[in-house]
């Protein structure tokens, strides 16, 4: 799987973006209920403990993905309204 991500100075954003992209791919392909945190961690070559430092629960990861999608939709709506003028 190819992972595209952003990076900031301290690397935190890099790791969070990578977690979200990999989790989204797994949730979309296999379903939220069947994907365990250990599987997300395995895809990222990290331990569950390292993953838990960034997100406390699988639901937190999912909620963050939804929040990002909502932000992208809002931005798209703004851009459409600007271009329609």
PDB file of C-alpha atoms in Angstrom:
ATOM      1  CA  UNK A   1       0.000   0.000   0.000  1.00  0.00           C
ATOM      2  CA  UNK A   2       1.306   3.435  -0.920  1.00  0.00           C
ATOM      3  CA  UNK A   3       0.903   5.957   1.868  1.00  0.00           C
ATOM      4  CA  UNK A   4       0.910   9.672   1.159  1.00  0.00           C
ATOM      5  CA  UNK A   5       1.305  12.005   4.107  1.00  0.00           C
ATOM      6  CA  UNK A   6       2.419  15.382   5.352  1.00  0.00           C
ATOM      7  CA  UNK A   7       5.249  16.026   7.752  1.00  0.00           C
ATOM      8  CA  UNK A   8       5.864  18.773  10.245  1.00  0.00           C
ATOM      9  CA  UNK A   9       9.004  19.624  12.160  1.00  0.00           C
ATOM     10  CA  UNK A  10       8.626  17.222  15.081  1.00  0.00           C
ATOM     11  CA  UNK A  11       7.138  14.301  13.121  1.00  0.00           C
ATOM     12  CA  UNK A  12       3.858  14.084  15.066  1.00  0.00           C
ATOM     13  CA  UNK A  13       1.713  15.159  12.131  1.00  0.00           C
ATOM     14  CA  UNK A  14       3.556  12.704   9.902  1.00  0.00           C
ATOM     15  CA  UNK A  15       2.677   9.788  12.167  1.00  0.00           C
ATOM     16  CA  UNK A  16      -0.929  10.866  12.725  1.00  0.00           C
ATOM     17  CA  UNK A  17      -1.543  11.331   8.995  1.00  0.00           C
ATOM     18  CA  UNK A  18      -0.043   7.936   8.272  1.00  0.00           C
ATOM     19  CA  UNK A  19      -2.245   6.299  10.940  1.00  0.00           C
ATOM     20  CA  UNK A  20      -5.373   7.930   9.523  1.00  0.00           C
ATOM     21  CA  UNK A  21      -4.622   6.996   5.925  1.00  0.00           C
ATOM     22  CA  UNK A  22      -3.852   3.373   6.747  1.00  0.00           C
ATOM     23  CA  UNK A  23      -6.863   3.051   9.060  1.00  0.00           C
ATOM     24  CA  UNK A  24      -9.184   4.585   6.461  1.00  0.00           C
ATOM     25  CA  UNK A  25      -7.947   2.123   3.860  1.00  0.00           C
ATOM     26  CA  UNK A  26      -8.510  -0.833   6.201  1.00  0.00           C
ATOM     27  CA  UNK A  27     -11.931   0.388   7.390  1.00  0.00           C
ATOM     28  CA  UNK A  28     -13.089   0.929   3.812  1.00  0.00           C
ATOM     29  CA  UNK A  29     -11.803  -2.403   2.576  1.00  0.00           C
ATOM     30  CA  UNK A  30     -12.623  -4.683   5.514  1.00  0.00           C
ATOM     31  CA  UNK A  31     -15.159  -2.808   7.630  1.00  0.00           C
ATOM     32  CA  UNK A  32     -14.751  -0.964  10.903  1.00  0.00           C
ATOM     33  CA  UNK A  33     -15.842  -3.881  13.094  1.00  0.00           C
ATOM     34  CA  UNK A  34     -13.336  -6.359  11.645  1.00  0.00           C
ATOM     35  CA  UNK A  35     -10.279  -4.096  11.890  1.00  0.00           C
ATOM     36  CA  UNK A  36      -8.460  -4.252  15.220  1.00  0.00           C
ATOM     37  CA  UNK A  37      -5.925  -1.733  16.489  1.00  0.00           C
ATOM     38  CA  UNK A  38      -3.262  -4.433  16.334  1.00  0.00           C
ATOM     39  CA  UNK A  39      -3.911  -4.764  12.601  1.00  0.00           C
ATOM     40  CA  UNK A  40      -3.572  -1.021  12.026  1.00  0.00           C
ATOM     41  CA  UNK A  41      -0.352  -1.047  14.042  1.00  0.00           C
ATOM     42  CA  UNK A  42       0.932  -4.036  12.068  1.00  0.00           C
ATOM     43  CA  UNK A  43       0.308  -2.289   8.741  1.00  0.00           C
ATOM     44  CA  UNK A  44       2.322   0.643  10.057  1.00  0.00           C
ATOM     45  CA  UNK A  45       5.141  -1.533  11.424  1.00  0.00           C
ATOM     46  CA  UNK A  46       4.572  -0.154  14.910  1.00  0.00           C
ATOM     47  CA  UNK A  47       3.476  -1.639  18.212  1.00  0.00           C
ATOM     48  CA  UNK A  48      -0.023  -1.210  19.621  1.00  0.00           C
ATOM     49  CA  UNK A  49       1.539   0.792  22.459  1.00  0.00           C
ATOM     50  CA  UNK A  50       3.102   3.233  19.999  1.00  0.00           C
ATOM     51  CA  UNK A  51      -0.222   3.586  18.204  1.00  0.00           C
ATOM     52  CA  UNK A  52      -2.049   4.203  21.482  1.00  0.00           C
ATOM     53  CA  UNK A  53       0.268   7.139  22.194  1.00  0.00           C
ATOM     54  CA  UNK A  54      -1.344   8.934  19.242  1.00  0.00           C
ATOM     55  CA  UNK A  55      -4.930   7.688  19.593  1.00  0.00           C
ATOM     56  CA  UNK A  56      -6.510   6.258  22.725  1.00  0.00           C
ATOM     57  CA  UNK A  57      -9.039   3.991  20.970  1.00  0.00           C
ATOM     58  CA  UNK A  58      -9.984   2.722  17.539  1.00  0.00           C
ATOM     59  CA  UNK A  59     -13.053   4.953  17.761  1.00  0.00           C
ATOM     60  CA  UNK A  60     -10.763   7.997  18.184  1.00  0.00           C
ATOM     61  CA  UNK A  61      -9.061   7.115  14.910  1.00  0.00           C
ATOM     62  CA  UNK A  62     -12.423   6.743  13.181  1.00  0.00           C
ATOM     63  CA  UNK A  63     -13.724  10.015  14.636  1.00  0.00           C
ATOM     64  CA  UNK A  64     -10.613  11.837  13.450  1.00  0.00           C
ATOM     65  CA  UNK A  65     -11.097  10.440   9.925  1.00  0.00           C
ATOM     66  CA  UNK A  66     -14.726  11.624   9.905  1.00  0.00           C
ATOM     67  CA  UNK A  67     -13.695  15.053  11.190  1.00  0.00           C
ATOM     68  CA  UNK A  68     -11.111  15.390   8.402  1.00  0.00           C
ATOM     69  CA  UNK A  69     -13.709  14.406   5.794  1.00  0.00           C
ATOM     70  CA  UNK A  70     -16.146  16.994   7.174  1.00  0.00           C
ATOM     71  CA  UNK A  71     -13.442  19.672   6.971  1.00  0.00           C
ATOM     72  CA  UNK A  72     -12.675  18.727   3.373  1.00  0.00           C
ATOM     73  CA  UNK A  73     -16.382  18.888   2.468  1.00  0.00           C
ATOM     74  CA  UNK A  74     -16.712  22.339   4.060  1.00  0.00           C
ATOM     75  CA  UNK A  75     -13.670  23.564   2.152  1.00  0.00           C
ATOM     76  CA  UNK A  76     -15.045  22.151  -1.086  1.00  0.00           C
ATOM     77  CA  UNK A  77     -18.356  23.939  -0.526  1.00  0.00           C
ATOM     78  CA  UNK A  78     -16.552  27.206   0.120  1.00  0.00           C
ATOM     79  CA  UNK A  79     -14.468  26.830  -3.018  1.00  0.00           C
ATOM     80  CA  UNK A  80     -17.532  26.018  -5.124  1.00  0.00           C
ATOM     81  CA  UNK A  81     -19.371  29.071  -3.795  1.00  0.00           C
ATOM     82  CA  UNK A  82     -16.354  31.304  -4.546  1.00  0.00           C
ATOM     83  CA  UNK A  83     -15.968  29.942  -8.073  1.00  0.00           C
ATOM     84  CA  UNK A  84     -19.708  30.362  -8.743  1.00  0.00           C
ATOM     85  CA  UNK A  85     -19.437  34.145  -8.296  1.00  0.00           C
TER      86      UNK A  85
END
